[in-house]
CSV table of N, CA and C in Angstrom, one decimal:
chain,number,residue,atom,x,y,z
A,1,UNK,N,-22.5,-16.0,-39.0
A,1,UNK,CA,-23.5,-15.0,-39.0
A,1,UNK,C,-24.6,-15.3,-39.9
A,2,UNK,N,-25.8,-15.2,-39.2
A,2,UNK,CA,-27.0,-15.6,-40.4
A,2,UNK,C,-27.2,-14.5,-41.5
A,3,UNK,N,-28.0,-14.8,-42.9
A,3,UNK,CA,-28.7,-13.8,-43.3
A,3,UNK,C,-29.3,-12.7,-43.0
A,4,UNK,N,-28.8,-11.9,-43.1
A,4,UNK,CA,-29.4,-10.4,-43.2
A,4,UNK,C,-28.9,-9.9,-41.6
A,5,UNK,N,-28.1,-10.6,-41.1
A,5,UNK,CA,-27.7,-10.1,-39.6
A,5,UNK,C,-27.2,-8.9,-39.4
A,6,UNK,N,-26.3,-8.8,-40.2
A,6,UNK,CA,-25.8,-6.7,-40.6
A,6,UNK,C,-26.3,-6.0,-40.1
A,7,UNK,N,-27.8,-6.2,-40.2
A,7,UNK,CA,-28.5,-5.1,-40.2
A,7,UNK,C,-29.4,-4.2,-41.3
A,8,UNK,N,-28.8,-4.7,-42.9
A,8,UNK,CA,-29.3,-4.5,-44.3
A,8,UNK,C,-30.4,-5.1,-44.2
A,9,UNK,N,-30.7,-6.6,-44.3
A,9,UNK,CA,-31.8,-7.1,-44.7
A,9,UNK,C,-32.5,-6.8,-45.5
A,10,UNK,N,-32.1,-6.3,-46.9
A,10,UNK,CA,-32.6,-5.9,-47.7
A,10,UNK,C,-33.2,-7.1,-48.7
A,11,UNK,N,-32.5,-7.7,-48.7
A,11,UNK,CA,-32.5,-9.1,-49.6
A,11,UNK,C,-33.4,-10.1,-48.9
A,12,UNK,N,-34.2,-11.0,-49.5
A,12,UNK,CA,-35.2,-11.7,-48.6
A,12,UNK,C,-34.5,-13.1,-48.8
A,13,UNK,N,-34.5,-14.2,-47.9
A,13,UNK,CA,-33.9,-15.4,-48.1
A,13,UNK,C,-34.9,-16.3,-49.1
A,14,UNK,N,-34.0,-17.0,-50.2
A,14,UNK,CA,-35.0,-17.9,-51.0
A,14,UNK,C,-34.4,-19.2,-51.1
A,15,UNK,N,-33.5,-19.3,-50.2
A,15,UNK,CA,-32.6,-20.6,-50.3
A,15,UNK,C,-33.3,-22.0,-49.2
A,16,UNK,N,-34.9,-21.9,-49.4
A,16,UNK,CA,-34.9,-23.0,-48.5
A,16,UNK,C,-34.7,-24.1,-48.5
A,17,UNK,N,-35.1,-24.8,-49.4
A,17,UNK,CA,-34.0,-26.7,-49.9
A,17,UNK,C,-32.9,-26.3,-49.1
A,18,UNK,N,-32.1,-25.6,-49.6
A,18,UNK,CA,-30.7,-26.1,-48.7
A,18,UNK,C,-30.9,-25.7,-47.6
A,19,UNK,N,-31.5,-25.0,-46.8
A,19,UNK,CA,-31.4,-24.8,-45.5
A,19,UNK,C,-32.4,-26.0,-44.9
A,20,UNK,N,-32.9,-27.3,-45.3
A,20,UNK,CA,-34.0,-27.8,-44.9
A,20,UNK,C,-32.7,-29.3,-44.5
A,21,UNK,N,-32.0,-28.8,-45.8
A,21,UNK,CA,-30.4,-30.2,-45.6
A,21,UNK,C,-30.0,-29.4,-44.8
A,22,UNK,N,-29.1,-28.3,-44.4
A,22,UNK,CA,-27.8,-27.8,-43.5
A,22,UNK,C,-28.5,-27.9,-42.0
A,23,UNK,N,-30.0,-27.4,-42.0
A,23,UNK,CA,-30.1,-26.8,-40.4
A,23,UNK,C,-29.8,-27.6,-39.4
A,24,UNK,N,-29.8,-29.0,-39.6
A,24,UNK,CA,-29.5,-30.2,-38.2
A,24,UNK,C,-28.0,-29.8,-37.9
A,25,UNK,N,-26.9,-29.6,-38.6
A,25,UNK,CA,-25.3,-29.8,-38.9
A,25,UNK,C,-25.1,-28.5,-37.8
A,26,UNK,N,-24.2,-28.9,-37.0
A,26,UNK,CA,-23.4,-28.1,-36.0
A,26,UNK,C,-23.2,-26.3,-36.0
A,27,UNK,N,-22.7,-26.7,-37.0
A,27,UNK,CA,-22.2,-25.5,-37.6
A,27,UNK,C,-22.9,-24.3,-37.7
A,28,UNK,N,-24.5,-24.5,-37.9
A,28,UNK,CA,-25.4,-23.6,-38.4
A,28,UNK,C,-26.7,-23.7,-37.3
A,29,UNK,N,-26.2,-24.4,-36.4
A,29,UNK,CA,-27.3,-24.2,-34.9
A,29,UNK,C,-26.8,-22.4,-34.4
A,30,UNK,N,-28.1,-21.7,-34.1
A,30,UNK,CA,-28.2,-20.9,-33.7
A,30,UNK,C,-28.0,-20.9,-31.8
A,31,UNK,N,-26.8,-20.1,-31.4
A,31,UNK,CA,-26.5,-20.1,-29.8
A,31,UNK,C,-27.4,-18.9,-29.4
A,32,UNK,N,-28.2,-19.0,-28.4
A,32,UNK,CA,-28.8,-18.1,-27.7
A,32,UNK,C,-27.9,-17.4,-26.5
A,33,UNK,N,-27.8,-16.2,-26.7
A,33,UNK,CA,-27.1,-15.2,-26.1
A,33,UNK,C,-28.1,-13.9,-25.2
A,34,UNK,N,-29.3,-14.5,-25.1
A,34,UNK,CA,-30.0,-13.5,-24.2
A,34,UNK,C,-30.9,-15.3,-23.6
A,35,UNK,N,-31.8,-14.5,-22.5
A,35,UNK,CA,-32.4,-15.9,-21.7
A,35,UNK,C,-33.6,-15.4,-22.6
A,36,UNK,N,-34.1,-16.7,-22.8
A,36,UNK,CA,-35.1,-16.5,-23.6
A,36,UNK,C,-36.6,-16.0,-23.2
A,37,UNK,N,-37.2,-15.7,-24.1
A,37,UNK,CA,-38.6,-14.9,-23.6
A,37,UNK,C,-39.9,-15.5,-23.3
A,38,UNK,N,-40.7,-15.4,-22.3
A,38,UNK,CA,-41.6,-16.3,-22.4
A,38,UNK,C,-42.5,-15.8,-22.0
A,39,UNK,N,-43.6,-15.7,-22.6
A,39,UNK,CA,-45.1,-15.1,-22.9
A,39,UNK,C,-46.2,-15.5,-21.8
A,40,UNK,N,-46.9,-15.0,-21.4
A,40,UNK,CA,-47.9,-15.3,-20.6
A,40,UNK,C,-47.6,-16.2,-19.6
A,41,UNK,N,-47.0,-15.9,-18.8
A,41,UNK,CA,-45.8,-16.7,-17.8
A,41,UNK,C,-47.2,-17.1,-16.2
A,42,UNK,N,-47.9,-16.0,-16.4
A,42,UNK,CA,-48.8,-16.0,-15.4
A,42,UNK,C,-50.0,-15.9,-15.8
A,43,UNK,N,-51.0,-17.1,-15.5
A,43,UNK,CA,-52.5,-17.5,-16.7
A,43,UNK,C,-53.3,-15.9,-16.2
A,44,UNK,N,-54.4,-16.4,-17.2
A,44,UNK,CA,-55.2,-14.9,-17.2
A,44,UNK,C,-55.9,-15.5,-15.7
A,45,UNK,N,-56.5,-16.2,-15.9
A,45,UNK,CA,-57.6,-16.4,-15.0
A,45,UNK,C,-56.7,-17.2,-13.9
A,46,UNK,N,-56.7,-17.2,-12.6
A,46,UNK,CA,-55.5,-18.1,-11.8
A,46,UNK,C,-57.0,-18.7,-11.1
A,47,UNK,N,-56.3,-20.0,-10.9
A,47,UNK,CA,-57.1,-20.7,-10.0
A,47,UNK,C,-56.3,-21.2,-9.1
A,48,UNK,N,-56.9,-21.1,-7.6
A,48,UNK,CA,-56.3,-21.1,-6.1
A,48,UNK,C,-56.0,-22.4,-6.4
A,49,UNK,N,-54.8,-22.9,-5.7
A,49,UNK,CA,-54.4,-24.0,-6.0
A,49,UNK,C,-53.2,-24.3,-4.7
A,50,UNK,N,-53.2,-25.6,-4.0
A,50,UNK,CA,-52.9,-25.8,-2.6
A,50,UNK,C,-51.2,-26.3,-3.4
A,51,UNK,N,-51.3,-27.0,-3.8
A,51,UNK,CA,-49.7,-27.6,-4.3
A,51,UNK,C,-49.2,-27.0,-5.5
A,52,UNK,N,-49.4,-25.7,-5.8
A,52,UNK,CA,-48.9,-25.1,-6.8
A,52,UNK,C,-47.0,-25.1,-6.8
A,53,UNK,N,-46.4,-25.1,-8.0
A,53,UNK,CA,-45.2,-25.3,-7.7
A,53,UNK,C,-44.3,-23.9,-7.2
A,54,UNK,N,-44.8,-22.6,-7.4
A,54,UNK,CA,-44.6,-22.0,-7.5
A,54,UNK,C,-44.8,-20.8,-6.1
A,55,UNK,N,-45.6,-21.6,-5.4
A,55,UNK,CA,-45.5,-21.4,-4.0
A,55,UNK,C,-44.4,-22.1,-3.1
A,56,UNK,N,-43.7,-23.0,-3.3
A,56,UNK,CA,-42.8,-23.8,-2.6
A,56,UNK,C,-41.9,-23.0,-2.3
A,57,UNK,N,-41.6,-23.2,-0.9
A,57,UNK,CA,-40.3,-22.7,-0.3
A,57,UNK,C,-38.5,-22.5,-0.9
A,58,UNK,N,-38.8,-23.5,-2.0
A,58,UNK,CA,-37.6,-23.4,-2.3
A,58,UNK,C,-37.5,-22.6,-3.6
A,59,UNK,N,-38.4,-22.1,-3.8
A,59,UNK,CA,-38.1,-20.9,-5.2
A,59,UNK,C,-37.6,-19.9,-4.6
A,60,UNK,N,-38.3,-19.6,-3.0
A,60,UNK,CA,-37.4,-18.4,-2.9
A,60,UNK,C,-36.3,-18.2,-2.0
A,61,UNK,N,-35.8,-19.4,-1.9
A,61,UNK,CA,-34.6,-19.9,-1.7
A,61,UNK,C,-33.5,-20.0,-2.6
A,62,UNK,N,-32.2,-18.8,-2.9
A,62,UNK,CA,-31.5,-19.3,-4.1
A,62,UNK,C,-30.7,-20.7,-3.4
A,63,UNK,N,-30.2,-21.7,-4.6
A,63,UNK,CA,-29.4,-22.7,-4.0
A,63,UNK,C,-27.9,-22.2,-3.9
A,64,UNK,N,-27.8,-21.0,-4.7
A,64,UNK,CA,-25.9,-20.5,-4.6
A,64,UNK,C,-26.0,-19.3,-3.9
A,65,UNK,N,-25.3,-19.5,-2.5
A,65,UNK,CA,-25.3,-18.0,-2.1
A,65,UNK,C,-24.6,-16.6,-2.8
A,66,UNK,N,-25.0,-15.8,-2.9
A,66,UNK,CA,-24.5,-14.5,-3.9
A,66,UNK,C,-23.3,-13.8,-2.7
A,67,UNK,N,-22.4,-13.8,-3.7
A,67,UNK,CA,-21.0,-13.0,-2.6
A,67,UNK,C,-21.4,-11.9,-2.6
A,68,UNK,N,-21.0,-10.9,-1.4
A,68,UNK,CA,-21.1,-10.0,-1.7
A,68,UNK,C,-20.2,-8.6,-2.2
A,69,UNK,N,-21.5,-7.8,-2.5
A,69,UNK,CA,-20.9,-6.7,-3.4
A,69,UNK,C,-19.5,-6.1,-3.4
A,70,UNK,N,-18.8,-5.9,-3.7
A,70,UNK,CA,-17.7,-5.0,-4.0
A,70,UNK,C,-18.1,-3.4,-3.4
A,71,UNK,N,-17.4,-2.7,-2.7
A,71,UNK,CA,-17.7,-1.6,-2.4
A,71,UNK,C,-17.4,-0.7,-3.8
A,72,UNK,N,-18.0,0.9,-3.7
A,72,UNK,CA,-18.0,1.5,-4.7
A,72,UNK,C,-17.2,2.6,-4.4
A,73,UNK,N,-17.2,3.5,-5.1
A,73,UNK,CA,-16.1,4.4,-5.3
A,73,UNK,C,-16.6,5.5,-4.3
A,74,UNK,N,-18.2,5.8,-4.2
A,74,UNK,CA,-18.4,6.8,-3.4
A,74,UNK,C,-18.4,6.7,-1.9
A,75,UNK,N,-18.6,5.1,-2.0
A,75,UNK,CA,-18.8,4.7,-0.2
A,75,UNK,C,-17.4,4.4,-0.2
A,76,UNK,N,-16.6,4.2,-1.1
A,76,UNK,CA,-14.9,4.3,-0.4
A,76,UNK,C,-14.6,5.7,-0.1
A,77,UNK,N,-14.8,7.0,-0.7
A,77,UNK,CA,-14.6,8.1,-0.1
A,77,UNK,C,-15.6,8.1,1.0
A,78,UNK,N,-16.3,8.0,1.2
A,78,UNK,CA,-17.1,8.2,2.4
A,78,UNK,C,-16.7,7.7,3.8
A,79,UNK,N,-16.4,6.4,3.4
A,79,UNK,CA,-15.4,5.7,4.4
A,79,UNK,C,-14.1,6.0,4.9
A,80,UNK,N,-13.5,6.6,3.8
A,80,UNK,CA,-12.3,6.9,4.2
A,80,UNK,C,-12.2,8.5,4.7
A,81,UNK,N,-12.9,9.0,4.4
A,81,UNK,CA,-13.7,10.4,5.2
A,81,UNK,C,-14.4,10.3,6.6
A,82,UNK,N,-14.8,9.4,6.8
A,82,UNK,CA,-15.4,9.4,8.2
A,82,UNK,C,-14.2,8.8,8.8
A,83,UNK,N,-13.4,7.9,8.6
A,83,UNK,CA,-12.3,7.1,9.7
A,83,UNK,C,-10.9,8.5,9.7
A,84,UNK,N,-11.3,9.5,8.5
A,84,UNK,CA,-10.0,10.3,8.4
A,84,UNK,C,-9.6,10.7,10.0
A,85,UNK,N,-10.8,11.3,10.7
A,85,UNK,CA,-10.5,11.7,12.3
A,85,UNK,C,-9.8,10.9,13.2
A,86,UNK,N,-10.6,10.0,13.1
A,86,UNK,CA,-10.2,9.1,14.1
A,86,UNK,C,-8.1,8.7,13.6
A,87,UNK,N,-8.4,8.2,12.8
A,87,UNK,CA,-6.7,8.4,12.2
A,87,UNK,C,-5.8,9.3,12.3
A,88,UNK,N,-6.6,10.5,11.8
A,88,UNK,CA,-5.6,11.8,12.1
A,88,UNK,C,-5.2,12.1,13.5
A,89,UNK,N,-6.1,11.7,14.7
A,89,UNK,CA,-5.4,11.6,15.9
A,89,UNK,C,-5.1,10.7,16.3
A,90,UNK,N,-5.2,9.3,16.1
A,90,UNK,CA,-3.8,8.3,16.7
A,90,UNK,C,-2.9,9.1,15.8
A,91,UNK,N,-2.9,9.3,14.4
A,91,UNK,CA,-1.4,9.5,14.1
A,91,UNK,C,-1.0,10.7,14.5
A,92,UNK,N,-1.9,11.2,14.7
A,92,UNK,CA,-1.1,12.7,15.6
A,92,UNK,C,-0.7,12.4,17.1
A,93,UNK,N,-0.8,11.6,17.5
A,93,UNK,CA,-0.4,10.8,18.5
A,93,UNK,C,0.8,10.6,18.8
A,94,UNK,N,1.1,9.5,17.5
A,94,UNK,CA,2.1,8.8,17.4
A,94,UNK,C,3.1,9.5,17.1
A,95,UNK,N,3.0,10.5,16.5
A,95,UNK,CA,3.9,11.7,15.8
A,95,UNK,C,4.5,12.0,17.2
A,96,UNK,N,3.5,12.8,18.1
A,96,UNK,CA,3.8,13.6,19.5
A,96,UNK,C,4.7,13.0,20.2
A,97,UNK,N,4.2,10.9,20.2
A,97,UNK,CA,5.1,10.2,20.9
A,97,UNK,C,6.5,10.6,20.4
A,98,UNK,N,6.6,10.2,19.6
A,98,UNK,CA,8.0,9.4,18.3
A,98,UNK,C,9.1,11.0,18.3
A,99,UNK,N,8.1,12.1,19.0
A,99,UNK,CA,8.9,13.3,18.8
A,99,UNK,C,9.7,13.1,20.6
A,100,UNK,N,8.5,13.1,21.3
A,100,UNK,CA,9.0,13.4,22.6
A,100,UNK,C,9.9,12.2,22.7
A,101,UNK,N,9.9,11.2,22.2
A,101,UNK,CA,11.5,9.6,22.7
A,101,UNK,C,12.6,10.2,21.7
A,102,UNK,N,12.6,11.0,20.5
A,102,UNK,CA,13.1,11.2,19.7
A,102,UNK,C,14.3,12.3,20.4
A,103,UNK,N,13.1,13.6,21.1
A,103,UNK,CA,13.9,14.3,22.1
A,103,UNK,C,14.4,13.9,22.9
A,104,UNK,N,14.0,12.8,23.7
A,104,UNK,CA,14.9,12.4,25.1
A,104,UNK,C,16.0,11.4,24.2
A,105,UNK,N,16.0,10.9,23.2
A,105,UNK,CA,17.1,10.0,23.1
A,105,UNK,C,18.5,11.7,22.5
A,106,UNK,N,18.0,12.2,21.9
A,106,UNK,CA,18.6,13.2,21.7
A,106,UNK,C,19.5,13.7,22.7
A,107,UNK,N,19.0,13.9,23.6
A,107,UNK,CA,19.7,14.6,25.4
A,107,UNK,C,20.5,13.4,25.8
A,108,UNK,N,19.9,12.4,25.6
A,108,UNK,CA,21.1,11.4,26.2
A,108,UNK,C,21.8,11.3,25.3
A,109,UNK,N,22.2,11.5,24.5
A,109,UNK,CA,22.9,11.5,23.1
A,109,UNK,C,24.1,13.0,23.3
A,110,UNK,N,23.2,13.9,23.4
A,110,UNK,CA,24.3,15.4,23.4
A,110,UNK,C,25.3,15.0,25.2
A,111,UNK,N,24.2,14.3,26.3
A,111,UNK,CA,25.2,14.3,27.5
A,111,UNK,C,25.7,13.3,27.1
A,112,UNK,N,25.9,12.4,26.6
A,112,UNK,CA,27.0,11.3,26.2
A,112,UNK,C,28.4,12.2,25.6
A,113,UNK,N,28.2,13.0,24.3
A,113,UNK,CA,28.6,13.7,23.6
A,113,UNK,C,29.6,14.8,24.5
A,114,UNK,N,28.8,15.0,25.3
A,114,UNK,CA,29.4,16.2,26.3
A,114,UNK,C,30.5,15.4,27.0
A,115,UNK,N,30.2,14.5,27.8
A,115,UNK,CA,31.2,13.8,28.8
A,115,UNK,C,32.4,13.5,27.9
A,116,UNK,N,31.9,12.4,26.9
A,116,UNK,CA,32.8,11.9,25.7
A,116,UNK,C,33.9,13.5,25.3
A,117,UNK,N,33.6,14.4,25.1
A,117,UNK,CA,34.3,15.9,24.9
A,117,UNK,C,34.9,16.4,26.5
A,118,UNK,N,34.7,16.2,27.7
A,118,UNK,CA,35.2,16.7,28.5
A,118,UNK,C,36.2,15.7,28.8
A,119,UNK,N,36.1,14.2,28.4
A,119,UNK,CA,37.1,13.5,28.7
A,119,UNK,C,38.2,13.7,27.8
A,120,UNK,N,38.2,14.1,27.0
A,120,UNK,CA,39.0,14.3,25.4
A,120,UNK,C,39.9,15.6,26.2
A,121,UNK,N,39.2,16.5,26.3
A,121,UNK,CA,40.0,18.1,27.3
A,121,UNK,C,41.1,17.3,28.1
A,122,UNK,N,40.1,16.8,29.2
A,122,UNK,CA,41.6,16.3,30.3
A,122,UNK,C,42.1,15.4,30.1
A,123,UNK,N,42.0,14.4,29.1
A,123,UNK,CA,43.0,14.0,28.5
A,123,UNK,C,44.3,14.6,27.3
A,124,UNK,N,43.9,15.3,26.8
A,124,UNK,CA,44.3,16.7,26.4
A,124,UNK,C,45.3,17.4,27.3
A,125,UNK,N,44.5,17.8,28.2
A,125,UNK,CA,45.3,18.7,29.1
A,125,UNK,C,46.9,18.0,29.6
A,126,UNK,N,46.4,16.8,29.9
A,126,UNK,CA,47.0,15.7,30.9
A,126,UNK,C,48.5,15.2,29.6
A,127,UNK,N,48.1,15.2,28.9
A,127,UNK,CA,49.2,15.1,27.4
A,127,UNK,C,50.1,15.9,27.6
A,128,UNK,N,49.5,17.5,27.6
A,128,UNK,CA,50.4,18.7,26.9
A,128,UNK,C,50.9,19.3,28.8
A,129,UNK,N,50.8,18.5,29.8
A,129,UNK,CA,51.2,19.0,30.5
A,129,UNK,C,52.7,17.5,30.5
A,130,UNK,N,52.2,16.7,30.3
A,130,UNK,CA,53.4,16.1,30.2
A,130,UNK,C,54.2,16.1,29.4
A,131,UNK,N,53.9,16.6,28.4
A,131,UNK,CA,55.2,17.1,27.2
A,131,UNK,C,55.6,18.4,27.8
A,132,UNK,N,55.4,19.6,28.4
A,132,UNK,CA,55.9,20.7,29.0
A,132,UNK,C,57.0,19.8,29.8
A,133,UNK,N,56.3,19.2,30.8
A,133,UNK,CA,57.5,18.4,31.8
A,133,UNK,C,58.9,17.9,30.9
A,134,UNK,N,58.1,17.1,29.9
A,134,UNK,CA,59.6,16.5,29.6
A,134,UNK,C,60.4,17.5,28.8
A,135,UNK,N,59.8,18.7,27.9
A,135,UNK,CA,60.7,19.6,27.7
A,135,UNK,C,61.1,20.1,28.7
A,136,UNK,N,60.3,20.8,29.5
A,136,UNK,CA,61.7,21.3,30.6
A,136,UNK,C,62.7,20.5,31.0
A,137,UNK,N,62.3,18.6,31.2
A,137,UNK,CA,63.6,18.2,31.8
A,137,UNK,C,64.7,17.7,30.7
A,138,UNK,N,63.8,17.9,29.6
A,138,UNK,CA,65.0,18.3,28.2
A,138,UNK,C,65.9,18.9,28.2
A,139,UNK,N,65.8,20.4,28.8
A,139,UNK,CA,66.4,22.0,28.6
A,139,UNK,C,67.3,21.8,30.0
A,140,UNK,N,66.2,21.1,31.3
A,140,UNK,CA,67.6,20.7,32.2
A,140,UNK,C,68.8,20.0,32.3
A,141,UNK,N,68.5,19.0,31.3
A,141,UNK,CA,69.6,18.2,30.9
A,141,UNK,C,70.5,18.1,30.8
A,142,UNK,N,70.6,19.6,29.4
A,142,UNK,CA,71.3,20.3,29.0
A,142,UNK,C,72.6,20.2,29.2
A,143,UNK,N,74.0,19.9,28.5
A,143,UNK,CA,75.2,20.4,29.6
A,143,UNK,C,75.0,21.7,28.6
A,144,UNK,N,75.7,22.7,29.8
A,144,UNK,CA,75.6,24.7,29.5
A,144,UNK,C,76.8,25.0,29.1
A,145,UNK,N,78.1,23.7,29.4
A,145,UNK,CA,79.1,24.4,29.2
A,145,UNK,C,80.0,24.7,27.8
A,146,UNK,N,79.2,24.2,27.2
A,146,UNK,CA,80.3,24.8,25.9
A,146,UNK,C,79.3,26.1,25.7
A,147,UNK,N,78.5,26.5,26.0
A,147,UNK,CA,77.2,27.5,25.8
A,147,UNK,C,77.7,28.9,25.6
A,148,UNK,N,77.3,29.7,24.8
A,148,UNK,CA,77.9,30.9,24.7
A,148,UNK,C,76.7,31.8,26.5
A,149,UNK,N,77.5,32.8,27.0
A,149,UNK,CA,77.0,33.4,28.4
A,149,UNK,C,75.1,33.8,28.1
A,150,UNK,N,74.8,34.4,26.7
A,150,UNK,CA,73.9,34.7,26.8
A,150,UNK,C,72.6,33.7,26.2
A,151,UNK,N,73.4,32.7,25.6
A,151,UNK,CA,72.5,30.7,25.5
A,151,UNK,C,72.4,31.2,26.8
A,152,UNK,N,73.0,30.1,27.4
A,152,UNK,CA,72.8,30.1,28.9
A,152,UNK,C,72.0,30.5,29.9
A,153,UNK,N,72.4,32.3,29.3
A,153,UNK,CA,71.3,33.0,30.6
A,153,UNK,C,69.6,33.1,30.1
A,154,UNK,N,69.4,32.5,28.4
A,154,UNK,CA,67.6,32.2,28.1
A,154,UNK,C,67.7,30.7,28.7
């Protein structure tokens, strides 16, 4: 940091001898951090001039193309505000679809369900009519005779 850089500058510099030894040395070269200023860039008096340099095609020509901008915060709401319609109906669309395949897989799902349940019944039924049979030909089996009269007669 040079003298008086703070912003104080109260104090005037009197150290010139040594600043006339240090100024060449690395150390104490001043880096330029703004582009530097340049005064009367355009003469008072211009005179017309056919090969001026400053007419050439290639000044206003950059040689690095500039990428472009980054979008901003307000044209992303804006953007995403005008495409909202269009979006809100495909996806209300897709919703309508995904409901109505959703319903029909449903229905083939409960008649599966259903048949799957009516097979269960008569298979069911088909069980408990065959165990009645073989109890009755259990109870036929039966020998009666040691049987007291009123065994016998249930």
């Amino acid at each position: 940091m040079w003298f008086g850089a703070t912003g104080q500058g109260k104090k005037s510099f009197v150290h010139f001898q040594c600043w006339e030894i240090v100024k060449d040395c690395s150390r104490f070269k001043i880096i330029p951090t703004a582009p530097p200023v340049v005064l009367h860039e355009t003469p008072i008096h211009e005179l017309p001039s056919i090969d001026s340099p400053l007419d050439s095609p290639m000044e206003t020509e950059s040689p690095l193309p500039r990428p472009p901008r980054p979008i901003g915060r307000k044209a992303a709401k804006a953007k995403r505000g005008a495409t909202s319609n269009i979006d809100c109906v495909q996806i209300f669309e897709q919703i309508a679809k995904n409901n109505s395949l959703r319903y029909e897989r449903d229905l083939r799902r409960d008649e599966a369900d259903k048949a799957r349940l009516e097979a269960f019944a008569i298979e069911k039924q088909h069980a408990k009519e065959k165990d009645d049979d073989d109890r009755e030909m259990k109870i036929m089996a039966m020998d009666t005779s040691h049987m007291s009269p009123e065994t016998k007669a249930f």
